[in-house]
Amino acid sequence: MAEALHQEQYPALVRFLLLNGASWTAAQDAAQDAFTQMCAPGLSIAYPKAWLRKVAWRSWVKQKVAPEELCSEPPEPHELTMRWQTPAQAAELDEESRAVIALLLQLPAKQRAAMAWTLDGFTTEESARAMGTTPVAVRQNLTRARAALKAGLGLSGSTEQKTKEEGR
């Protein structure tokens, strides 16, 4: 069972950390650390998918933040480039996917985290619980992240407004 969970969740967990701004190696290290912690004797986990993300995220933050700063904001990515993919993944990404990921990495940490949890299929309530915040804060960060992504992709105007402007 643990092996099946690892095969199913490891790539998604690494992707989750990458979308939060982790480097490729830091994401792999943090993901593996979470799976290692999961193997602790006597540990009972009700929601392994969420537990893995929370533990991996904390592991990544500990890698990037000095011990005296552990209660601070999540770290910002040092490089906003697309160097984190493996060559196989880079070949699979189209131009639009690369643009979206580059914009995600430019978002503030809380917006990036809210979007990463949402992209992994978690509800607002589940994301809030895992992030240690409120559903209202998660929704607010998602709204801001979506607006920034739309603006960055040139999609910020509504279809109705564009139709009206073209008709003038």
Short mmCIF file of C-alpha atoms in Angstrom, two decimals:
data_model
loop_
_atom_site.label_atom_id
_atom_site.label_comp_id
_atom_site.label_asym_id
_atom_site.label_seq_id
_atom_site.Cartn_x
_atom_site.Cartn_y
_atom_site.Cartn_z
CA MET A 1 0.00 0.00 0.00
CA ALA A 2 2.79 2.46 0.86
CA GLU A 3 4.52 1.72 -2.43
CA ALA A 4 1.33 2.38 -4.41
CA LEU A 5 0.78 5.65 -2.54
CA HIS A 6 4.37 6.66 -3.27
CA GLN A 7 4.04 5.91 -6.98
CA GLU A 8 0.73 7.76 -7.17
CA GLN A 9 1.54 10.79 -5.03
CA TYR A 10 5.30 11.44 -5.36
CA PRO A 11 5.13 13.16 -8.79
CA ALA A 12 2.08 15.19 -7.73
CA LEU A 13 3.78 16.15 -4.47
CA VAL A 14 6.91 17.34 -6.28
CA ARG A 15 4.71 19.32 -8.70
CA PHE A 16 2.86 20.87 -5.76
CA LEU A 17 6.14 22.06 -4.25
CA LEU A 18 7.39 23.35 -7.61
CA LEU A 19 4.24 25.42 -7.98
CA ASN A 20 4.94 26.83 -4.54
CA GLY A 21 8.34 28.01 -5.77
CA ALA A 22 10.67 25.20 -4.73
CA SER A 23 13.61 24.25 -6.91
CA TRP A 24 13.58 20.81 -8.52
CA THR A 25 16.05 19.32 -6.01
CA ALA A 26 14.45 21.01 -2.99
CA ALA A 27 11.03 19.71 -4.07
CA GLN A 28 12.34 16.17 -4.45
CA ASP A 29 14.09 16.32 -1.06
CA ALA A 30 11.02 17.68 0.73
CA ALA A 31 8.72 15.14 -0.94
CA GLN A 32 10.98 12.27 0.04
CA ASP A 33 11.23 13.64 3.58
CA ALA A 34 7.42 13.60 3.84
CA PHE A 35 7.27 9.97 2.72
CA THR A 36 10.02 9.07 5.18
CA GLN A 37 8.09 10.72 8.03
CA MET A 38 4.97 8.85 6.95
CA CYS A 39 6.73 5.56 7.71
CA ALA A 40 7.13 6.38 11.41
CA PRO A 41 5.90 3.49 13.56
CA GLY A 42 2.43 3.90 15.03
CA LEU A 43 1.54 6.90 12.87
CA SER A 44 -2.09 6.96 11.78
CA ILE A 45 -2.99 9.35 8.96
CA ALA A 46 -6.62 9.96 8.02
CA TYR A 47 -5.98 12.01 4.86
CA PRO A 48 -2.59 11.00 3.42
CA LYS A 49 -2.72 13.25 0.33
CA ALA A 50 -3.21 16.41 2.40
CA TRP A 51 -0.85 15.20 5.14
CA LEU A 52 1.95 14.60 2.63
CA ARG A 53 1.60 18.07 1.14
CA LYS A 54 1.57 19.77 4.51
CA VAL A 55 4.61 17.86 5.77
CA ALA A 56 6.51 18.28 2.48
CA TRP A 57 5.75 22.00 2.40
CA ARG A 58 7.01 22.40 5.97
CA SER A 59 10.13 20.43 5.10
CA TRP A 60 10.77 22.71 2.12
CA VAL A 61 10.24 25.85 4.22
CA LYS A 62 12.72 24.52 6.81
CA GLN A 63 15.28 24.02 4.01
CA LYS A 64 14.93 27.65 2.93
CA VAL A 65 14.36 29.54 6.18
CA ALA A 66 16.75 30.01 9.08
CA PRO A 67 15.50 28.36 12.35
CA GLU A 68 14.76 31.72 13.98
CA GLU A 69 12.51 32.69 11.04
CA LEU A 70 10.30 29.56 10.98
CA CYS A 71 7.15 31.53 11.81
CA SER A 72 7.71 33.97 8.97
CA GLU A 73 6.22 34.02 5.48
CA PRO A 74 6.98 31.18 3.08
CA PRO A 75 10.17 31.81 1.12
CA GLU A 76 10.04 33.47 -2.25
CA PRO A 77 11.60 31.55 -5.14
CA HIS A 78 15.15 32.69 -5.84
CA GLU A 79 14.89 32.23 -9.56
CA LEU A 80 11.79 32.86 -11.60
CA THR A 81 12.96 30.71 -14.45
CA MET A 82 11.77 27.36 -15.68
CA ARG A 83 14.93 25.44 -14.79
CA TRP A 84 13.16 23.09 -12.41
CA GLN A 85 11.79 20.69 -15.01
CA THR A 86 13.42 17.53 -16.12
CA PRO A 87 14.15 17.47 -19.86
CA ALA A 88 11.19 15.13 -20.42
CA GLN A 89 8.81 17.47 -18.61
CA ALA A 90 10.16 20.52 -20.41
CA ALA A 91 9.44 18.86 -23.76
CA GLU A 92 5.85 18.13 -22.71
CA LEU A 93 5.03 21.71 -21.71
CA ASP A 94 3.58 23.95 -24.39
CA GLU A 95 4.23 27.68 -24.55
CA GLU A 96 1.02 28.58 -22.73
CA SER A 97 1.81 26.16 -19.86
CA ARG A 98 5.25 27.68 -19.49
CA ALA A 99 3.75 31.19 -19.39
CA VAL A 100 1.22 30.16 -16.72
CA ILE A 101 3.88 28.51 -14.56
CA ALA A 102 6.20 31.51 -14.91
CA LEU A 103 3.34 33.77 -13.78
CA LEU A 104 2.52 31.43 -10.87
CA LEU A 105 6.08 31.67 -9.64
CA GLN A 106 5.82 35.48 -9.62
CA LEU A 107 2.78 35.50 -7.35
CA PRO A 108 3.18 36.35 -3.66
CA ALA A 109 3.76 33.26 -1.51
CA LYS A 110 0.25 33.04 -0.02
CA GLN A 111 -1.40 33.36 -3.43
CA ARG A 112 0.98 30.76 -4.87
CA ALA A 113 0.21 28.37 -2.02
CA ALA A 114 -3.57 28.81 -2.34
CA MET A 115 -3.35 28.20 -6.09
CA ALA A 116 -1.11 25.14 -5.66
CA TRP A 117 -3.56 23.52 -3.21
CA THR A 118 -6.46 24.30 -5.57
CA LEU A 119 -4.63 22.94 -8.61
CA ASP A 120 -4.04 19.73 -6.65
CA GLY A 121 -7.81 19.32 -6.25
CA PHE A 122 -8.30 20.43 -2.64
CA THR A 123 -11.34 22.44 -1.57
CA THR A 124 -11.03 25.89 -0.04
CA GLU A 125 -11.77 24.45 3.40
CA GLU A 126 -9.18 21.68 3.03
CA SER A 127 -6.61 24.18 1.77
CA ALA A 128 -7.29 26.54 4.66
CA ARG A 129 -6.96 23.76 7.23
CA ALA A 130 -3.67 22.60 5.71
CA MET A 131 -2.30 26.13 5.36
CA GLY A 132 -3.33 27.10 8.90
CA THR A 133 -5.58 29.94 7.77
CA THR A 134 -9.27 30.61 7.12
CA PRO A 135 -11.34 29.69 4.06
CA VAL A 136 -12.02 33.41 3.57
CA ALA A 137 -8.28 34.11 3.36
CA VAL A 138 -7.79 31.25 0.90
CA ARG A 139 -10.65 32.51 -1.30
CA GLN A 140 -9.22 36.02 -1.20
CA ASN A 141 -5.76 34.78 -2.19
CA LEU A 142 -7.27 32.67 -4.97
CA THR A 143 -9.21 35.65 -6.30
CA ARG A 144 -6.08 37.79 -6.33
CA ALA A 145 -3.99 35.01 -7.88
CA ARG A 146 -6.55 34.40 -10.63
CA ALA A 147 -6.76 38.13 -11.37
CA ALA A 148 -2.96 38.36 -11.60
CA LEU A 149 -2.80 35.31 -13.86
CA LYS A 150 -5.55 36.67 -16.13
CA ALA A 151 -3.81 40.04 -16.34
CA GLY A 152 -0.45 38.40 -17.03
CA LEU A 153 -1.97 36.32 -19.81
CA GLY A 154 -3.85 39.29 -21.26
CA LEU A 155 -7.24 37.85 -20.31
CA SER A 156 -8.32 40.47 -17.77
CA GLY A 157 -11.15 42.01 -19.83
CA SER A 158 -14.48 40.22 -19.99
CA THR A 159 -15.79 38.85 -23.29
CA GLU A 160 -18.78 41.23 -23.09
CA GLN A 161 -16.54 44.29 -22.78
CA LYS A 162 -14.35 43.16 -25.67
CA THR A 163 -17.41 42.63 -27.85
CA LYS A 164 -18.72 46.12 -27.01
CA GLU A 165 -15.33 47.70 -27.71
CA GLU A 166 -15.02 45.90 -31.06
CA GLY A 167 -18.48 47.13 -32.05
CA ARG A 168 -17.53 50.81 -31.60
#
